[in-house]
XYZ file of C-alpha atoms in Angstrom:
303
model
C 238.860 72.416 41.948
C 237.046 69.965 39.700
C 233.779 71.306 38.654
C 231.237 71.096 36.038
C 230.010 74.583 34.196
C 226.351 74.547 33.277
C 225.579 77.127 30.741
C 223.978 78.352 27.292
C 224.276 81.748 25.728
C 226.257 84.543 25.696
C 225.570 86.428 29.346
C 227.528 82.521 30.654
C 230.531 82.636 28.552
C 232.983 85.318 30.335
C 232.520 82.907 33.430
C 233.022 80.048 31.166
C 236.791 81.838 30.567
C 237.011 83.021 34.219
C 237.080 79.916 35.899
C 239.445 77.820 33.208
C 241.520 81.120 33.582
C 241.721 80.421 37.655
C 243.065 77.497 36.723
C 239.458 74.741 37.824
C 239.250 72.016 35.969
C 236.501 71.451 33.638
C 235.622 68.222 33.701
C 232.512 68.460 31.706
C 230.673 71.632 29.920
C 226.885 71.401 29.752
C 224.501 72.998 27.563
C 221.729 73.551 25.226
C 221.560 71.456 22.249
C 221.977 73.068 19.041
C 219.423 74.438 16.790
C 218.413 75.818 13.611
C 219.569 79.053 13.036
C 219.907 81.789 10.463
C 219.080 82.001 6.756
C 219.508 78.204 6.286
C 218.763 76.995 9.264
C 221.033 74.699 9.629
C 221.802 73.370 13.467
C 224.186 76.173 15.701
C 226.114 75.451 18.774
C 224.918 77.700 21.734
C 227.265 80.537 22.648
C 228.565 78.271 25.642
C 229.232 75.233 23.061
C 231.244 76.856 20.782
C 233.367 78.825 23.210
C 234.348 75.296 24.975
C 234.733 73.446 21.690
C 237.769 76.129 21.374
C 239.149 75.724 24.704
C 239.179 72.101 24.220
C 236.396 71.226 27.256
C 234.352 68.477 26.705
C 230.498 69.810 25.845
C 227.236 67.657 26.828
C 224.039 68.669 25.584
C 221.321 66.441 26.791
C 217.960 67.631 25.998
C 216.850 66.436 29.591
C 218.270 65.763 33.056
C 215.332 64.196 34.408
C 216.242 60.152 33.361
C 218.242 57.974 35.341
C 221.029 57.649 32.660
C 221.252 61.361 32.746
C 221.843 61.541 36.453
C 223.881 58.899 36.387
C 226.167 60.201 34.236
C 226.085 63.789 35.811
C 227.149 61.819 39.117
C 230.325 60.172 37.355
C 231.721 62.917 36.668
C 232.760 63.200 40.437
C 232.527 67.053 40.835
C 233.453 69.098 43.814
C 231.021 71.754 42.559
C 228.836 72.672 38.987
C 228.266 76.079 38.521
C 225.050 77.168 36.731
C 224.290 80.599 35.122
C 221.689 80.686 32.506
C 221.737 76.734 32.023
C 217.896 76.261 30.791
C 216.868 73.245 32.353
C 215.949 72.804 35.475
C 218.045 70.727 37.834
C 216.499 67.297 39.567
C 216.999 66.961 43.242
C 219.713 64.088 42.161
C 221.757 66.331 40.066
C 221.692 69.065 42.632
C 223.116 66.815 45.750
C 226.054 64.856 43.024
C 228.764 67.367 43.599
C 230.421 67.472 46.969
C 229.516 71.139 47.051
C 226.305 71.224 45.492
C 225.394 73.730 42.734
C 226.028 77.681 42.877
C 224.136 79.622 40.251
C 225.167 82.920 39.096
C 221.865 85.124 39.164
C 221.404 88.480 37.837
C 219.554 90.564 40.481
C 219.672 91.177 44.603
C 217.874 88.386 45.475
C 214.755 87.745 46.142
C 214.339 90.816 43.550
C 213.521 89.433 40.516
C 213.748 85.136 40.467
C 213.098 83.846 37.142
C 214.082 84.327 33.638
C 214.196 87.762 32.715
C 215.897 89.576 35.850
C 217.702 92.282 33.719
C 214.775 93.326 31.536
C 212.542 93.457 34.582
C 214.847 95.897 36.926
C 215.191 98.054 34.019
C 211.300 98.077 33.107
C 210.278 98.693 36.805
C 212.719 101.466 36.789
C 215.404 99.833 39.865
C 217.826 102.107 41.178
C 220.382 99.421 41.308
C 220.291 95.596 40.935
C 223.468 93.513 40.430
C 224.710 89.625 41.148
C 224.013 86.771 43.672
C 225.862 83.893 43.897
C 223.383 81.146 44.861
C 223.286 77.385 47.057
C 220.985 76.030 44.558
C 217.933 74.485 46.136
C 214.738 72.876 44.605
C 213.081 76.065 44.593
C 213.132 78.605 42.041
C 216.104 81.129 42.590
C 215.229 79.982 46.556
C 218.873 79.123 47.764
C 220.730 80.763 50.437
C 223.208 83.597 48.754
C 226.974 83.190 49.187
C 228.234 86.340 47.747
C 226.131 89.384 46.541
C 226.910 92.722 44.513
C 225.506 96.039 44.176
C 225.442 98.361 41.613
C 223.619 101.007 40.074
C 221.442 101.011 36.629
C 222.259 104.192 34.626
C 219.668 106.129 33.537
C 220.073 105.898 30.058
C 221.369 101.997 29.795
C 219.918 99.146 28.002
C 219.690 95.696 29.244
C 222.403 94.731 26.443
C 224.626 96.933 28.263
C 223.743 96.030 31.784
C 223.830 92.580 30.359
C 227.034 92.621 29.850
C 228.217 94.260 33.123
C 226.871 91.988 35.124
C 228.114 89.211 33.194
C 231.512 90.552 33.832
C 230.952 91.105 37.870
C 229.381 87.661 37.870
C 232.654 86.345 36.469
C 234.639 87.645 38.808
C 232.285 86.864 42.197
C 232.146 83.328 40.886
C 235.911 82.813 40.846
C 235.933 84.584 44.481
C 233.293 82.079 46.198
C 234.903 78.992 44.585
C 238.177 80.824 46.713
C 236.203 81.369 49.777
C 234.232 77.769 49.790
C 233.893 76.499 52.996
C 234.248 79.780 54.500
C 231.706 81.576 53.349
C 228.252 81.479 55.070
C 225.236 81.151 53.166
C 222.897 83.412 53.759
C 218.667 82.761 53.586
C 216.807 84.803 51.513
C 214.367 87.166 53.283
C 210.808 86.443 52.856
C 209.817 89.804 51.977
C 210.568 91.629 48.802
C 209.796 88.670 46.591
C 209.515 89.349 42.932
C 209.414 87.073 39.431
C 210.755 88.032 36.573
C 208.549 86.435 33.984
C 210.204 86.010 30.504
C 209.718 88.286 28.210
C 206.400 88.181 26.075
C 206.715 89.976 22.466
C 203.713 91.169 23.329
C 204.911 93.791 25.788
C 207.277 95.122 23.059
C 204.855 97.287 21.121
C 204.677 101.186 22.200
C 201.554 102.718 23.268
C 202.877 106.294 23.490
C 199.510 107.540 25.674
C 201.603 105.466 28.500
C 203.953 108.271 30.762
C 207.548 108.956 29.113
C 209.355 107.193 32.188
C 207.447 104.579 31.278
C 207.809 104.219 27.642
C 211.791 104.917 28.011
C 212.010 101.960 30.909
C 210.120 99.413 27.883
C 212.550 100.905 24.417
C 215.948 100.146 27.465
C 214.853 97.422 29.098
C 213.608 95.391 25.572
C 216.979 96.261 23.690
C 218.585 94.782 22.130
C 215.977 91.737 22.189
C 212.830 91.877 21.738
C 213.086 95.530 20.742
C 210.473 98.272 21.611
C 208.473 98.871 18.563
C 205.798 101.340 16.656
C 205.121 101.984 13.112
C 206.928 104.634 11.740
C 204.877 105.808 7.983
C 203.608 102.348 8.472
C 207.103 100.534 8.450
C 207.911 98.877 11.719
C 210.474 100.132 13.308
C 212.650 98.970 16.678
C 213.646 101.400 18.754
C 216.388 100.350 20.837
C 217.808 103.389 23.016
C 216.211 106.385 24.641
C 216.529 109.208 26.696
C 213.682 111.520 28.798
C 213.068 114.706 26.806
C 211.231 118.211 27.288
C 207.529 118.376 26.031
C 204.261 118.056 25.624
C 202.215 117.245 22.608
C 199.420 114.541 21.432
C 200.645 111.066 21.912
C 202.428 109.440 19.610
C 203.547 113.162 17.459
C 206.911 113.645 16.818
C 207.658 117.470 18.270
C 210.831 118.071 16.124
C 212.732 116.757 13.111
C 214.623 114.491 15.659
C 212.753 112.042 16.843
C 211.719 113.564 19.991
C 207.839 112.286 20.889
C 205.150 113.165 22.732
C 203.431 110.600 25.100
C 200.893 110.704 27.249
C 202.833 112.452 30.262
C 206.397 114.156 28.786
C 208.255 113.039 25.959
C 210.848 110.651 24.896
C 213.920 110.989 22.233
C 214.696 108.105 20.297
C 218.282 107.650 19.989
C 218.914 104.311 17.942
C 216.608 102.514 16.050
C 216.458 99.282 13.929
C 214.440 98.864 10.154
C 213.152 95.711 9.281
C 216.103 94.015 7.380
C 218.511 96.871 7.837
C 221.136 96.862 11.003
C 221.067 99.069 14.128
C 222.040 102.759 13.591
C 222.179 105.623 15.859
C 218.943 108.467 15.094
C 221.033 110.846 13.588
C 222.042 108.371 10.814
C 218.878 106.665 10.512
C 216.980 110.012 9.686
C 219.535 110.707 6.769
C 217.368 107.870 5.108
C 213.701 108.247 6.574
C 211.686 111.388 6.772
C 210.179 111.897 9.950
C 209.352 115.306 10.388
C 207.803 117.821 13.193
C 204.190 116.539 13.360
C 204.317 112.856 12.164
C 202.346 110.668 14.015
C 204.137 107.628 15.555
C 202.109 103.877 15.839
C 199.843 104.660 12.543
């Protein structure tokens, strides 16, 4: 099948591989435009760019889709289908109806949990049982579109969104390459009216801790912000990220660490912090980290 791929960062790039592996052809990869990155800032291809740069696809970057040029040129491409999974831009009514089989999205949640930007953080913040991949008619709406496929499965109770992140990546992958098997044959389903959620994109201003929150609570933020933005509090008034968690046994003032381990008090239970981050250092698992910072029994977390 002759399609066009529509993608940007990393979470798109397994599907990128999936569908030249199944043997489509790739007529044209789009994505983000480059941008200034690292110590130099100089310009970096997206995740998606780079990885079709090496498998030889063609890469368009257009920093709208919204001119008549653009459209035009989408249209010439004479697709039988683009598929779309964390793209960026949103998609005219002109670019949606060029392909023969419109657009299918790859969108990480059971829809209509959780439209918008942020699905993965959001299930794990809210504390979802499961959540898992739809494979989307794209429509004008946002995340509106009758569902081809769907898939189920559970959130662990001690994983981050970079790990679910890259689960579902993986499953969404592999149910891509299935509907572009089953199209024609598959029947879209409409999305329910009830049970609609957004998930906004993430605001660094929901990563810092306030330990008087519940421990289920606090444990949901530290998973669900890791590896990006990354939970936060001020450890002996250096910032620290922490970036995985588990539920833990006690009861103290908020914010007090109740052993030499990095178990802490909140306002209902207590959490232990399992991997943190330093400003300028890398990630490294508690037990390491404390080899190099003294937090002991009775330190006082967020001061």
């Amino acid at each position: 099948m002759r399609l066009v791929f529509m993608g940007t960062p990393d979470f798109s790039v397994p599907v990128l591989e999936a569908l030249v592996g199944a043997g489509h052809e790739v007529a044209e990869v789009y994505c983000q435009p480059p941008r200034p990155a690292g110590r130099g800032k100089k310009d970096r291809p997206t995740p998606v760019h780079a990885r079709a740069l090496e498998l030889g696809l063609e890469v368009r970057h257009p920093v709208s889709l919204k001119t008549a040029e653009a459209q035009a040129d989408f249209a010439a491409l004479n697709a039988d289908v683009a598929v779309v999974v964390a793209y960026g831009l949103i998609l005219p009514q002109p670019v949606l109806d060029a392909p023969r089989h419109g657009c299918l999205n790859i969108h990480a949640s059971l829809l209509p949990r959780w439209r918008g930007a942020a699905p993965i953080h959001r299930a794990i913040m809210a504390g979802d049982a499961e959540t898992g991949i739809c494979i989307m008619q794209m429509e004008a709406g946002l995340d509106t579109g009758p569902v081809l496929l769907r898939e189920a499965t559970p959130i662990g109770a001690q994983e981050t969104t970079g790990q679910l992140h890259d689960r579902l990546s993986a499953m969404g992958a592999r149910l891509i390459v299935e509907a572009l098997e089953g199209l024609g044959t598959l029947t879209p389903q409409p999305q329910p009216d009830e049970g609609v959620t957004y998930a906004a994109k993430i605001d660094k201003a929901e990563a810092a801790i306030d330990w008087a929150r519940p421990a289920a609570e606090i444990d949901r933020q530290i998973r669900g912000l890791s590896p990006f933005p990354g939970a936060w509090t001020l450890i002996g008034g250096e910032r620290v990220k922490c970036l995985a968690s588990t539920l833990a046994e006690g009861q103290g003032s908020p914010g007090t660490a109740l052993d030499d381990a990095l178990c802490v008090a909140c306002g209902d239970g207590a959490v232990r912090i399992t991997r943190l981050q330093r400003a300028g250092r890398a990630a490294q698992d508690a037990a390491e980290a404390l080899r190099g910072m003294d937090v002991p029994k009775g330190t006082k977390l967020g001061e």
